[in-house]
Amino acid sequence: MSELLSADAADRYDYDIVNLSDFRLPGGTSHSIFQEVLAQSESGFSTGLVHVPSAMIRRALPWSPPMRKAAGLPGVSVITPGKVMRTRLLVIRHPSSVKDLGRVSAIVRPDRLVVVANHAAKDGDGTVNYDVAEIDAALRRAYGVTPEWRPIGPVVRATLQEFSSTIEVGEDWMNIIVSEQAQIRRTAVHSPRPTIGRHSRPQPAKWPSVAKDIKDAYPMDKEFDVRILGGSRAAELVLNKRPSNWTVYEFGSLPPTDFLAEIDFWVYFHHPHTLEAYGRAIMEALDSGCVVILPSYLEPTFGAAAVYAEPSEVREVVRQFSADRDKFIAQSTRGQNFARKMGPEIHTDRLATYGIQPRTKDASAEEVSASEAMGLRRVLFLTSNGAGMGHLTRLLAIARASNKERVEPFFLSLSQGVPVVAAQGFPFEYIASSGAMAMPAPEWNEYLLERLRQSVRVLRPAAIVFDGTVPYVGLVKFLQESDLVKVWIRRGMWKKDASGKSLSRESNFDLVIEPGEYAHDYDEGPTSSRDGQLLVNPITVLEAEETLSREDARAHMGMAPDEKSVLLTMGAGNINDIGDIQDAILQCFARSHPEWQVYVTKPPIAESIGKSSLNVLETYPLARIARAFDFAISAAGYNSFHEWTSMQIPTLWIPNEQTSVDDQLGRARWAQDEKVGLCFSGRPGESLVEQIARLVDDETRDSMRTKMASLVLPDGARAAATAIMEGLGV
């Protein structure tokens, strides 16, 4: 992919800040990231989000609600693997999330790197939560810069001290708190019966381990009203009951702000082995005006904003403040003032120390205004997350064929391959699919709806063009409320037994464009009998003059002019296992045709094949160099089929029959019946070895090329682009 990057790509930053963590984490981590990203968005910074599916969560969970909300903020994008992204600052929160960076280090190149240590390196009993030295060394190797460790408070700083000679430790990275409602000053306790409360996640580590401490901190008698948000199962197991004066709300069942408004005293004691690094719940309680009672070890963090006591002292502290109205109001006010000093300006000020300054104007709006001033109409090109690159490549072809003086394309895509559009000069945003986010479909569709709404608010497009088999529910809702010009690029050649249910969603579009098929006579699926769509010629990503001749392509690749070469491209392998068939093909060449050089895309690579006979390709678009090869062995997806046929490349088609809709077998059979290609589907009577033997024969290939030359039609991308522009009135 790097071959086609724009010349100035290396001279600019893609993002001001990139935030990296496991975005599934509940509680304080996700809320803290969200509030910082919100501050970044409101300051006009560009933010990239990199999700690391860490071992801390070992089951499939969706992103936490705050992070799903963060992904839809202006100036915020979810980064997908596939392109190197440069950022001024990379902020990694929760050191344990980066124990296994995987592909992440390959896609972010930061000038500076901060590790926000929001969790103690060691617990109170000496249990190691993460190896500071090991993570520091791994980050140095991955990013080539020295990580700056920033503890979120004195408690975490103390656990980093033993590593101070080997790591760089900066000032505390205090969490910010952005109140979601106006601050209400307390005037007294709610009633003669004081209300004691707490809210936290329901883990045992969040509760004292012995019954006496629980009874002391959260009294069981009628003198006090005790309310708990987050569940009390862990405490009940210690007490062997739920006290009658406790009112318990399960985790997430109430907004914390609503819960805290009814609490007089917020009391927090936990397991003796736990060290509370900071406590976002504590800050929320202070901001609400509760009088907060904490263990004494947290005094260096919160100072006079809280009251410090042992569990056995809680009753007396509550009685004293309840009896003295002025004392209660003074302490409540101190806590609220402390919380309000931890606002967004703390975050923007510290970002300024890294050379990241707030912008005075919304950059996106400025760009849109400039586009509109030049008479350009912005078009959103939206693609689904298909088995391969088909949806994305078709829209890229249409975008490239559009009149650049009249249309400005912008890509939104669920495909992790979306960074390839940047090499063609088009801006993009990645929208993670429900599968990538491990999110149930109903929740994800609401997320998609909000992302689309946000994109329209920021980008102000005139049209949306969707390429996918099924318009998502969230997309349909968006289309129904939108006044944009709406276009569906809906490929034909569906399997005969494929459900046509999604075709009923055509009514939500102003125009349906069907990319043509050379094999249209073999189309027996539900789209073959549809009326009303605009049928264009087959769409390919490059026009004929953009592809290299055989001589130039070989020179570009460093191949000898007389080299015998074959292209093996079996697709992405996302929904089918291509390893066995690929291995069989490679074995066939190694045994029977060792004089042929095999060029392979999309490994897995068979370990038994000698590397001298194998070359791995990572070029996009592959069509640019395709004439270098004598023939191809390929999956029969839309793009490959029409590219190789248009370029007259003899091909052995091996259809992927595990697709849900795409009739690759129909295409492959048509090619063989028309003698413009060969087909191998693994059915009885078919021989892979024999089909390969036929293609290594020069006369067979020459005959195929002659027949293909009579088939070639003009590229349909330009006709599709023209129809879209006419719909826009330009």
XYZ file of C-alpha atoms in Angstrom:
730
model
C 0.000 0.000 0.000
C 2.877 2.335 0.697
C 3.633 2.667 -3.029
C 0.644 4.920 -3.629
C 0.821 7.178 -0.597
C 0.611 10.840 -1.476
C 3.917 12.670 -1.582
C 3.161 14.973 1.318
C 1.788 12.245 3.620
C 5.010 12.107 5.596
C 5.040 15.886 6.164
C 1.846 16.244 8.161
C 0.201 15.010 11.328
C -2.900 12.908 11.045
C -3.936 13.678 14.643
C -3.038 16.035 17.457
C -3.681 13.343 20.066
C -4.212 9.601 19.828
C -5.850 7.913 22.831
C -5.090 4.206 23.215
C -6.645 1.798 25.698
C -9.067 -1.094 26.025
C -12.307 0.768 25.392
C -14.398 -2.048 26.853
C -13.208 -1.271 30.387
C -16.071 -0.123 32.605
C -16.068 2.551 35.271
C -13.463 5.246 35.790
C -11.066 4.383 32.963
C -13.605 4.871 30.184
C -15.214 7.905 31.842
C -11.804 9.545 32.242
C -10.873 8.953 28.613
C -14.260 10.213 27.454
C -13.999 13.467 29.373
C -10.503 14.131 28.029
C -11.609 13.348 24.476
C -14.613 15.643 24.977
C -12.283 18.443 26.084
C -10.069 17.775 23.060
C -13.050 17.879 20.725
C -14.398 21.117 22.175
C -10.936 22.700 21.846
C -10.791 21.856 18.142
C -8.111 19.181 18.453
C -8.124 16.167 16.158
C -8.264 12.901 18.102
C -7.672 9.313 17.040
C -8.940 6.360 19.083
C -7.050 3.059 19.097
C -8.782 0.150 20.804
C -6.616 -2.619 22.261
C -8.565 -5.791 23.099
C -6.468 -6.592 26.168
C -6.364 -9.733 28.262
C -7.966 -7.812 31.130
C -11.330 -8.667 29.569
C -11.434 -12.239 28.352
C -14.922 -12.305 26.876
C -16.645 -10.505 24.059
C -17.981 -7.177 25.290
C -18.947 -4.006 23.436
C -17.140 -0.744 23.961
C -18.295 0.988 27.113
C -21.084 3.572 26.651
C -18.776 6.569 27.281
C -16.353 5.389 24.586
C -19.138 4.756 22.102
C -20.217 8.328 22.755
C -16.639 9.581 22.403
C -16.311 8.002 18.959
C -19.101 10.249 17.665
C -17.668 13.575 18.829
C -16.522 16.190 16.280
C -12.892 15.759 15.295
C -12.718 12.206 16.675
C -11.971 9.161 14.515
C -11.521 5.475 15.249
C -8.169 4.384 13.799
C -8.054 1.156 11.857
C -4.961 -0.932 11.047
C -3.515 -0.469 7.594
C -1.883 2.963 7.447
C 0.807 4.666 9.492
C -0.779 7.524 11.449
C 1.376 10.343 12.765
C 0.389 12.104 15.968
C 1.904 14.778 18.118
C 1.008 12.921 21.293
C 0.037 9.324 22.046
C -1.763 8.911 25.385
C -1.971 5.353 26.698
C -4.299 4.885 29.634
C -4.150 1.832 31.878
C -0.685 0.255 31.516
C -2.090 -3.272 31.650
C -3.928 -2.651 28.372
C -0.658 -2.599 26.401
C 0.935 -5.819 27.599
C 0.239 -7.179 24.122
C 0.316 -4.384 21.557
C -0.225 -6.705 18.596
C -0.639 -4.640 15.411
C -1.103 -1.373 17.231
C 2.538 -0.274 17.203
C 2.577 -0.570 13.418
C -0.088 2.090 12.838
C 0.779 4.974 15.199
C 3.950 7.057 15.067
C 4.003 9.602 17.927
C 6.353 12.489 18.606
C 5.692 12.123 22.335
C 4.211 9.280 24.377
C 2.492 9.472 27.760
C 1.515 6.469 29.861
C -1.264 7.509 32.224
C -0.824 5.197 35.192
C -4.356 5.183 36.542
C -3.872 2.024 38.569
C -1.339 1.224 41.264
C 1.573 -0.909 40.049
C 1.234 -2.899 43.274
C -1.709 -3.489 45.597
C -1.564 -3.044 49.336
C -0.608 -6.693 49.831
C 2.277 -6.453 47.370
C 0.450 -8.050 44.439
C 1.961 -6.788 41.175
C -0.696 -5.432 38.811
C 1.685 -4.713 35.938
C 5.420 -4.839 35.314
C 6.466 -1.211 34.876
C 9.941 -1.979 33.501
C 8.638 -4.562 31.026
C 5.909 -2.263 29.669
C 8.295 0.680 29.463
C 10.791 -1.365 27.439
C 8.057 -2.698 25.136
C 6.794 0.814 24.418
C 10.299 2.067 23.641
C 10.721 -0.755 21.125
C 7.299 -0.265 19.572
C 7.315 3.509 19.173
C 10.944 4.559 19.184
C 10.389 7.251 21.810
C 10.856 7.371 25.573
C 7.550 6.944 27.419
C 6.706 9.547 30.027
C 4.857 7.962 32.944
C 2.218 10.226 34.477
C 0.545 8.852 37.637
C -2.969 10.124 38.298
C -2.194 10.893 41.935
C 0.084 10.374 44.945
C -1.043 6.798 45.599
C 0.024 5.599 42.152
C 3.171 7.730 42.235
C 4.288 5.952 45.395
C 4.022 2.562 43.666
C 6.188 3.813 40.764
C 8.977 5.086 42.991
C 11.028 1.882 42.937
C 11.290 2.225 39.137
C 12.234 5.914 39.176
C 15.806 5.234 38.076
C 14.748 3.324 34.947
C 11.653 5.198 33.756
C 10.786 8.837 33.141
C 8.097 9.993 35.590
C 6.349 13.313 35.011
C 3.880 15.351 37.035
C 0.578 13.870 38.137
C -1.934 13.546 35.311
C -4.986 14.554 37.304
C -8.287 13.259 35.993
C -10.679 15.960 34.943
C -14.345 16.041 35.801
C -16.919 17.716 33.604
C -20.232 18.110 35.385
C -23.243 17.187 33.291
C -25.502 19.627 35.144
C -25.350 22.910 36.991
C -23.752 22.710 40.416
C -26.280 22.870 43.243
C -25.029 24.093 46.606
C -26.158 22.114 49.635
C -27.952 23.942 52.437
C -28.312 21.099 54.968
C -28.748 17.352 55.295
C -31.907 16.065 53.673
C -33.649 14.967 56.888
C -33.047 14.214 60.575
C -32.202 10.686 59.442
C -28.856 11.135 57.606
C -28.459 9.402 54.250
C -25.196 7.516 53.752
C -24.375 6.378 50.218
C -21.738 4.969 47.920
C -21.519 3.981 44.266
C -18.960 1.689 42.679
C -18.552 -1.364 40.538
C -19.763 -4.548 42.269
C -16.389 -6.320 42.695
C -15.361 -7.673 46.127
C -12.248 -5.447 45.982
C -14.530 -2.432 46.325
C -15.826 -3.564 49.755
C -14.194 -4.177 53.156
C -13.309 -7.832 53.676
C -14.615 -8.184 57.260
C -18.170 -7.815 58.530
C -17.311 -5.362 61.316
C -15.870 -2.787 58.920
C -18.927 -3.023 56.665
C -21.301 -2.656 59.624
C -19.324 0.317 60.956
C -19.007 2.173 57.656
C -22.545 1.410 56.447
C -24.602 1.094 59.647
C -27.367 -1.487 59.844
C -29.637 0.355 62.300
C -32.567 2.682 61.636
C -30.665 5.805 62.720
C -29.212 5.938 59.200
C -30.611 5.544 55.703
C -28.010 3.662 53.588
C -28.243 3.718 49.795
C -25.933 1.824 47.458
C -25.593 2.174 43.692
C -23.702 -0.639 41.991
C -25.022 -3.674 43.825
C -24.128 -5.058 47.239
C -23.663 -8.763 46.522
C -20.033 -8.750 47.695
C -20.987 -7.133 51.011
C -23.974 -9.420 51.498
C -21.749 -12.476 51.143
C -19.619 -11.169 54.010
C -22.622 -10.195 56.154
C -24.740 -13.222 55.173
C -27.683 -10.866 54.598
C -28.826 -7.539 53.204
C -29.583 -5.077 56.043
C -33.180 -3.827 56.109
C -32.161 -0.142 56.124
C -30.133 -0.537 52.913
C -31.645 0.488 49.558
C -29.653 -1.139 46.758
C -29.611 -0.177 43.079
C -27.809 -2.377 40.581
C -24.813 -1.083 38.633
C -25.900 1.251 35.832
C -29.552 1.354 36.874
C -29.422 5.056 37.848
C -27.343 7.996 36.612
C -24.778 8.772 39.356
C -25.842 12.441 39.365
C -29.438 11.502 40.220
C -28.305 9.076 42.900
C -25.854 11.505 44.522
C -28.435 14.294 44.693
C -30.239 12.281 47.402
C -27.096 11.432 49.448
C -25.821 13.478 52.400
C -22.647 11.543 53.248
C -20.665 9.598 50.679
C -18.650 6.946 52.486
C -16.054 4.784 50.766
C -14.090 1.971 52.377
C -12.788 -1.029 50.466
C -10.783 -4.250 50.662
C -7.525 -3.858 52.640
C -5.461 -5.191 49.728
C -6.807 -2.549 47.357
C -5.245 0.858 46.774
C -7.615 3.378 45.235
C -5.542 5.202 42.647
C -7.787 8.221 42.384
C -11.477 7.409 42.399
C -13.675 9.067 39.801
C -16.659 8.111 41.956
C -15.092 10.139 44.767
C -14.800 13.195 42.514
C -18.398 12.820 41.379
C -19.516 12.693 45.020
C -17.487 15.805 45.879
C -18.873 17.660 42.865
C -22.440 16.819 43.895
C -21.951 18.401 47.323
C -21.904 15.264 49.466
C -19.690 15.291 52.543
C -17.174 12.604 51.566
C -15.606 10.287 54.161
C -12.506 8.348 53.094
C -9.595 6.236 54.410
C -6.722 8.401 55.602
C -4.248 7.211 52.934
C -6.212 9.241 50.367
C -5.627 12.557 52.156
C -2.575 13.448 49.976
C -4.866 13.172 46.945
C -7.962 15.030 48.110
C -6.692 17.170 50.983
C -9.306 19.246 52.794
C -11.979 18.372 50.215
C -12.833 15.186 52.152
C -13.030 13.985 55.752
C -10.785 11.076 56.796
C -11.667 8.400 59.318
C -11.602 4.720 60.199
C -14.762 2.670 59.597
C -15.407 2.627 63.343
C -15.478 6.453 63.364
C -18.028 6.933 60.568
C -21.122 7.070 62.825
C -19.687 9.833 64.976
C -18.471 11.866 61.986
C -21.915 11.678 60.385
C -23.618 12.695 63.657
C -21.316 15.709 64.088
C -21.860 17.080 60.598
C -25.600 16.372 60.732
C -25.953 18.312 63.972
C -23.956 21.333 62.770
C -25.532 22.831 59.653
C -22.761 25.387 59.062
C -20.093 22.713 59.397
C -21.905 20.517 56.880
C -22.307 23.372 54.370
C -18.656 24.429 54.716
C -17.351 20.909 54.081
C -19.755 20.378 51.189
C -18.597 23.648 49.610
C -14.903 22.740 50.004
C -15.523 19.499 48.169
C -17.432 21.165 45.337
C -14.792 23.866 44.915
C -12.075 21.193 44.736
C -13.986 19.264 42.078
C -14.677 22.343 39.975
C -10.971 23.142 39.840
C -10.505 19.825 38.011
C -12.292 21.014 34.883
C -11.351 20.738 31.185
C -8.890 23.630 31.375
C -6.505 21.387 33.347
C -6.362 19.044 30.384
C -5.985 21.715 27.700
C -3.273 23.418 29.758
C -1.199 20.247 30.048
C -1.656 19.501 26.336
C -0.196 22.951 25.694
C 3.029 21.781 27.356
C 3.293 19.281 24.484
C 2.850 22.052 21.901
C -0.827 21.313 21.271
C -2.755 24.569 21.302
C -6.550 25.060 21.059
C -7.810 26.197 17.678
C -9.869 29.337 17.372
C -12.067 27.890 14.626
C -13.568 24.515 13.849
C -11.171 23.146 11.239
C -13.775 20.862 9.691
C -16.268 23.694 9.308
C -13.549 25.881 7.797
C -12.708 23.218 5.230
C -16.371 22.768 4.355
C -16.840 26.497 3.939
C -13.869 26.624 1.587
C -15.295 23.740 -0.428
C -18.682 25.382 -0.678
C -17.090 28.666 -1.727
C -15.466 26.826 -4.645
C -18.816 25.348 -5.677
C -17.930 21.831 -4.581
C -20.612 19.442 -3.352
C -19.362 17.041 -0.703
C -20.443 13.407 -1.072
C -20.218 10.803 1.688
C -19.163 7.412 0.365
C -20.248 4.807 2.915
C -19.235 1.144 2.665
C -20.128 -1.948 4.619
C -17.586 -4.382 6.037
C -17.553 -7.069 3.363
C -15.580 -10.285 3.025
C -12.926 -8.439 1.065
C -12.302 -5.024 -0.481
C -15.124 -5.088 -3.050
C -17.480 -2.471 -1.594
C -14.648 -0.073 -0.820
C -12.917 -0.509 -4.177
C -16.088 0.138 -6.186
C -16.763 3.377 -4.347
C -13.120 4.379 -4.711
C -13.470 3.864 -8.464
C -16.591 6.061 -8.562
C -14.951 8.743 -6.411
C -11.930 8.815 -8.720
C -14.203 9.116 -11.751
C -16.089 12.081 -10.280
C -15.450 15.583 -11.539
C -12.994 17.001 -8.999
C -14.155 20.529 -9.774
C -17.738 19.691 -8.799
C -17.645 16.857 -6.258
C -15.585 16.394 -3.103
C -15.652 12.761 -1.869
C -15.338 11.835 1.813
C -15.231 8.176 2.870
C -16.927 6.579 5.848
C -16.280 2.863 6.009
C -16.723 -0.191 8.196
C -13.873 -1.851 6.321
C -10.501 -2.020 8.042
C -9.019 -1.546 4.583
C -10.317 2.029 4.376
C -6.877 3.718 4.713
C -6.170 2.772 1.075
C -8.366 5.682 -0.011
C -5.900 8.126 1.554
C -3.298 7.036 -1.004
C -5.670 8.357 -3.653
C -6.002 11.691 -1.852
C -9.398 11.147 -0.215
C -10.122 11.837 3.475
C -11.799 9.079 5.458
C -13.151 7.983 8.798
C -13.349 4.411 10.030
C -16.572 3.287 11.717
C -16.036 0.036 13.591
C -18.573 -2.659 12.762
C -20.724 -4.394 15.351
C -18.406 -7.388 15.141
C -15.268 -5.298 15.648
C -16.861 -3.645 18.680
C -18.446 -6.890 19.960
C -21.660 -4.914 20.218
C -25.193 -6.304 19.843
C -26.836 -5.244 16.583
C -29.570 -3.019 18.121
C -27.035 -1.015 20.150
C -24.621 -0.810 17.231
C -27.279 0.485 14.858
C -28.002 3.323 17.277
C -24.265 4.002 17.389
C -24.113 4.027 13.570
C -27.083 6.395 13.417
C -25.370 8.861 15.739
C -22.069 8.616 13.826
C -23.867 9.414 10.579
C -25.711 12.325 12.162
C -22.443 13.678 13.519
C -20.710 13.342 10.160
C -23.478 15.329 8.495
C -23.328 18.046 11.163
C -19.571 18.434 10.714
C -19.117 17.751 6.997
C -22.401 19.142 5.613
C -22.546 16.807 2.599
C -25.051 17.008 -0.230
C -25.318 13.264 -0.878
C -24.593 9.857 0.614
C -23.614 6.876 -1.525
C -23.794 3.440 0.107
C -22.201 0.255 -1.231
C -23.277 -2.871 0.611
C -25.595 -5.818 0.323
C -27.852 -4.853 3.230
C -28.598 -1.234 4.203
C -28.230 -1.337 8.002
C -31.144 -0.447 10.251
C -29.195 2.531 11.568
C -28.508 3.682 8.021
C -32.175 3.325 7.058
C -33.210 5.452 10.053
C -30.686 8.060 9.002
C -31.924 8.050 5.409
C -35.529 8.471 6.535
C -34.721 11.618 8.507
C -32.245 13.075 5.997
C -32.781 15.332 3.011
C -29.528 14.307 1.318
C -29.439 12.765 -2.137
C -29.330 9.020 -1.381
C -27.727 6.454 -3.662
C -27.341 2.684 -3.249
C -24.605 0.957 -5.243
C -26.155 -2.508 -5.164
C -24.200 -5.272 -6.805
C -26.153 -7.986 -8.619
C -25.176 -11.646 -9.064
C -26.738 -12.782 -5.801
C -27.026 -16.468 -5.091
C -30.220 -18.078 -6.301
C -31.360 -18.930 -2.759
C -30.254 -15.624 -1.194
C -32.940 -13.745 0.707
C -34.223 -10.691 -1.105
C -35.615 -9.136 2.071
C -33.146 -6.274 2.098
C -34.223 -5.260 -1.413
C -37.376 -3.786 0.121
C -35.142 -1.028 1.512
C -34.607 0.358 -1.997
C -37.456 2.802 -1.340
C -35.209 4.711 1.067
C -32.891 5.680 -1.808
C -33.351 8.183 -4.607
C -31.246 6.118 -6.985
C -30.096 2.496 -7.141
C -27.080 1.807 -9.364
C -26.192 -1.766 -10.277
C -22.581 -2.359 -11.386
C -22.616 -4.548 -14.493
C -21.491 -8.178 -14.686
C -19.761 -9.895 -17.582
C -21.529 -13.022 -16.319
C -24.966 -11.391 -16.156
C -26.548 -14.224 -18.178
C -25.768 -16.549 -15.240
C -27.395 -14.260 -12.676
C -30.320 -16.205 -11.201
C -30.584 -14.351 -7.886
C -33.333 -12.042 -6.596
C -31.787 -8.894 -8.111
C -32.022 -10.294 -11.666
C -35.761 -9.609 -11.824
C -35.668 -6.124 -10.278
C -36.698 -3.036 -12.226
C -35.916 0.622 -11.714
C -32.190 0.436 -11.043
C -29.608 2.110 -13.271
C -27.411 -0.581 -14.831
C -23.884 0.535 -15.706
C -20.954 -1.331 -17.221
C -18.670 -3.349 -14.902
C -16.778 -1.102 -12.480
C -13.023 -1.397 -12.006
C -10.836 0.780 -9.825
C -8.317 1.804 -12.500
C -8.860 2.889 -16.070
C -6.867 1.132 -18.783
C -4.301 3.920 -19.172
C -3.518 3.809 -15.438
C -2.333 0.204 -15.512
C 1.245 -0.667 -16.400
C 2.158 -2.559 -19.522
C 3.682 -6.010 -19.120
C 7.184 -4.630 -19.673
C 6.762 -1.674 -17.301
C 5.079 -3.783 -14.613
C 7.886 -6.322 -14.698
C 10.507 -3.608 -14.562
C 8.683 -2.029 -11.620
C 8.735 -5.349 -9.760
C 12.300 -6.243 -10.707
C 11.195 -9.302 -12.706
C 13.130 -10.709 -15.628
C 11.434 -10.135 -19.017
C 11.142 -13.882 -19.675
C 10.203 -14.962 -16.131
C 7.308 -17.393 -15.872
C 5.066 -15.865 -13.224
C 1.640 -16.554 -11.766
C -0.456 -14.393 -9.434
C -2.187 -16.250 -6.592
C -4.846 -14.126 -4.913
C -7.480 -16.017 -2.973
C -9.203 -13.097 -1.313
C -9.129 -11.758 2.228
C -9.837 -15.070 3.954
C -12.226 -13.303 6.352
C -15.075 -15.733 5.936
C -13.407 -18.818 4.525
C -10.265 -20.767 5.257
C -8.023 -20.247 2.229
C -5.047 -22.008 3.793
C -5.723 -25.536 2.492
C -6.450 -24.611 -1.124
C -3.555 -22.173 -1.210
C -1.240 -24.830 0.160
C -2.448 -27.311 -2.468
C -1.776 -24.803 -5.269
C 1.701 -24.032 -4.009
C 2.492 -27.719 -3.631
C 1.371 -28.309 -7.218
C 3.765 -25.672 -8.559
C 6.611 -26.900 -6.354
C 6.218 -30.473 -7.605
C 5.084 -30.129 -11.213
C 6.007 -26.622 -12.372
C 9.059 -25.492 -10.365
C 10.137 -23.134 -13.148
C 7.168 -20.866 -12.356
C 7.475 -18.058 -9.832
C 4.380 -17.764 -7.621
C 3.393 -14.330 -6.305
C 0.962 -14.573 -3.401
C -1.361 -12.055 -1.803
C -3.102 -12.554 1.491
C -1.130 -15.241 3.330
C -1.301 -17.761 5.252
C 1.818 -19.136 3.565
C 2.462 -22.875 3.465
C 5.596 -23.538 5.499
C 6.467 -26.567 3.387
C 7.030 -24.449 0.280
C 10.551 -23.178 -0.315
C 10.809 -19.406 -0.115
C 12.707 -19.276 -3.426
C 9.480 -20.113 -5.264
C 7.309 -17.692 -3.325
C 6.898 -13.910 -3.378
C 4.456 -11.987 -1.201
C 2.632 -8.954 -2.603
C 1.109 -6.116 -0.561
C 0.324 -3.703 -3.407
C -2.976 -1.848 -3.753
C -4.536 -1.561 -6.225
C -3.146 -4.808 -7.551
C -4.530 -4.064 -10.995
C -1.772 -1.541 -11.589
C 0.862 -4.289 -11.914
C -1.374 -7.218 -12.909
C -0.083 -7.426 -16.490
C 3.266 -8.549 -15.130
C 1.827 -12.047 -14.672
C 1.283 -14.727 -17.298
C -1.913 -15.829 -15.592
C -3.744 -15.664 -12.277
C -5.365 -18.057 -9.841
C -8.013 -16.054 -8.070
C -11.187 -15.984 -6.041
C -14.143 -14.884 -8.171
C -15.191 -11.798 -6.233
C -16.608 -8.860 -8.163
C -13.453 -6.751 -8.310
C -10.939 -9.433 -9.186
C -13.249 -11.008 -11.764
C -13.836 -7.793 -13.667
C -10.318 -6.446 -13.305
C -8.613 -9.596 -14.636
C -11.216 -10.051 -17.380
C -10.971 -6.407 -18.494
C -7.169 -6.656 -18.520
C -7.331 -9.960 -20.447
C -5.442 -11.956 -17.854
C -6.094 -15.718 -18.186
C -7.363 -16.919 -14.833
C -8.239 -20.086 -12.974
C -11.244 -19.015 -10.914
C -11.676 -20.667 -7.506
C -14.981 -19.344 -6.169
C -15.508 -18.665 -2.501
C -18.813 -20.381 -1.914
C -19.096 -19.429 1.754
C -20.237 -15.909 0.976
C -23.770 -15.240 2.144
C -24.939 -13.557 -1.075
C -22.264 -13.199 -3.764
C -22.558 -15.910 -6.459
C -18.878 -16.436 -7.199
C -19.535 -19.918 -8.546
C -21.864 -18.463 -11.195
C -19.134 -16.110 -12.422
C -16.517 -18.861 -12.497
C -18.787 -21.255 -14.422
C -19.643 -18.546 -16.939
C -15.935 -17.875 -17.541
C -15.251 -21.549 -18.191
C -18.298 -22.011 -20.406
C -17.325 -18.950 -22.456
C -13.706 -20.185 -22.602
C -12.356 -16.948 -21.127
C -11.156 -18.670 -17.968
C -11.170 -21.911 -16.031
C -13.111 -22.949 -12.922
C -12.215 -25.153 -9.997
C -14.821 -25.569 -7.277
C -13.666 -28.837 -5.722
C -16.603 -30.811 -7.043
C -16.292 -34.475 -8.165
C -14.623 -34.794 -11.533
C -12.657 -31.552 -11.213
C -8.897 -31.668 -10.904
C -6.893 -28.729 -9.617
C -3.691 -30.217 -11.003
C -5.217 -30.570 -14.483
C -6.605 -27.046 -14.507
C -3.229 -25.582 -13.566
C -1.581 -27.722 -16.256
C -3.958 -26.253 -18.827
C -3.072 -22.679 -17.882
C 0.683 -23.160 -18.062
C 0.114 -23.971 -21.755
C 0.810 -20.934 -23.939
C -1.836 -21.732 -26.552
C -4.601 -22.022 -23.954
C -3.748 -18.606 -22.533
C -3.519 -16.995 -25.987
C -6.972 -18.314 -26.843
C -8.426 -16.907 -23.624
C -6.917 -13.486 -24.269
C -8.409 -13.360 -27.756
C -11.881 -14.159 -26.467
C -11.623 -11.667 -23.567
C -10.610 -8.884 -25.956
C -14.033 -9.119 -27.595
C -15.805 -8.816 -24.226
C -14.235 -5.744 -22.735
C -16.654 -2.888 -22.047
C -15.918 0.713 -21.034
C -15.531 1.129 -17.283
C -18.860 1.831 -15.557
C -17.406 4.010 -12.777
C -17.664 7.147 -14.886
C -21.321 6.481 -15.742
C -22.114 5.910 -12.053
C -20.292 9.121 -11.083
C -22.175 11.066 -13.765
C -25.523 9.781 -12.493
C -24.666 10.850 -8.945
C -23.612 14.310 -10.117
C -26.838 14.671 -12.095
C -28.750 13.781 -8.942
C -26.923 16.624 -7.216
C -27.763 19.004 -10.029
C -24.108 19.696 -10.846
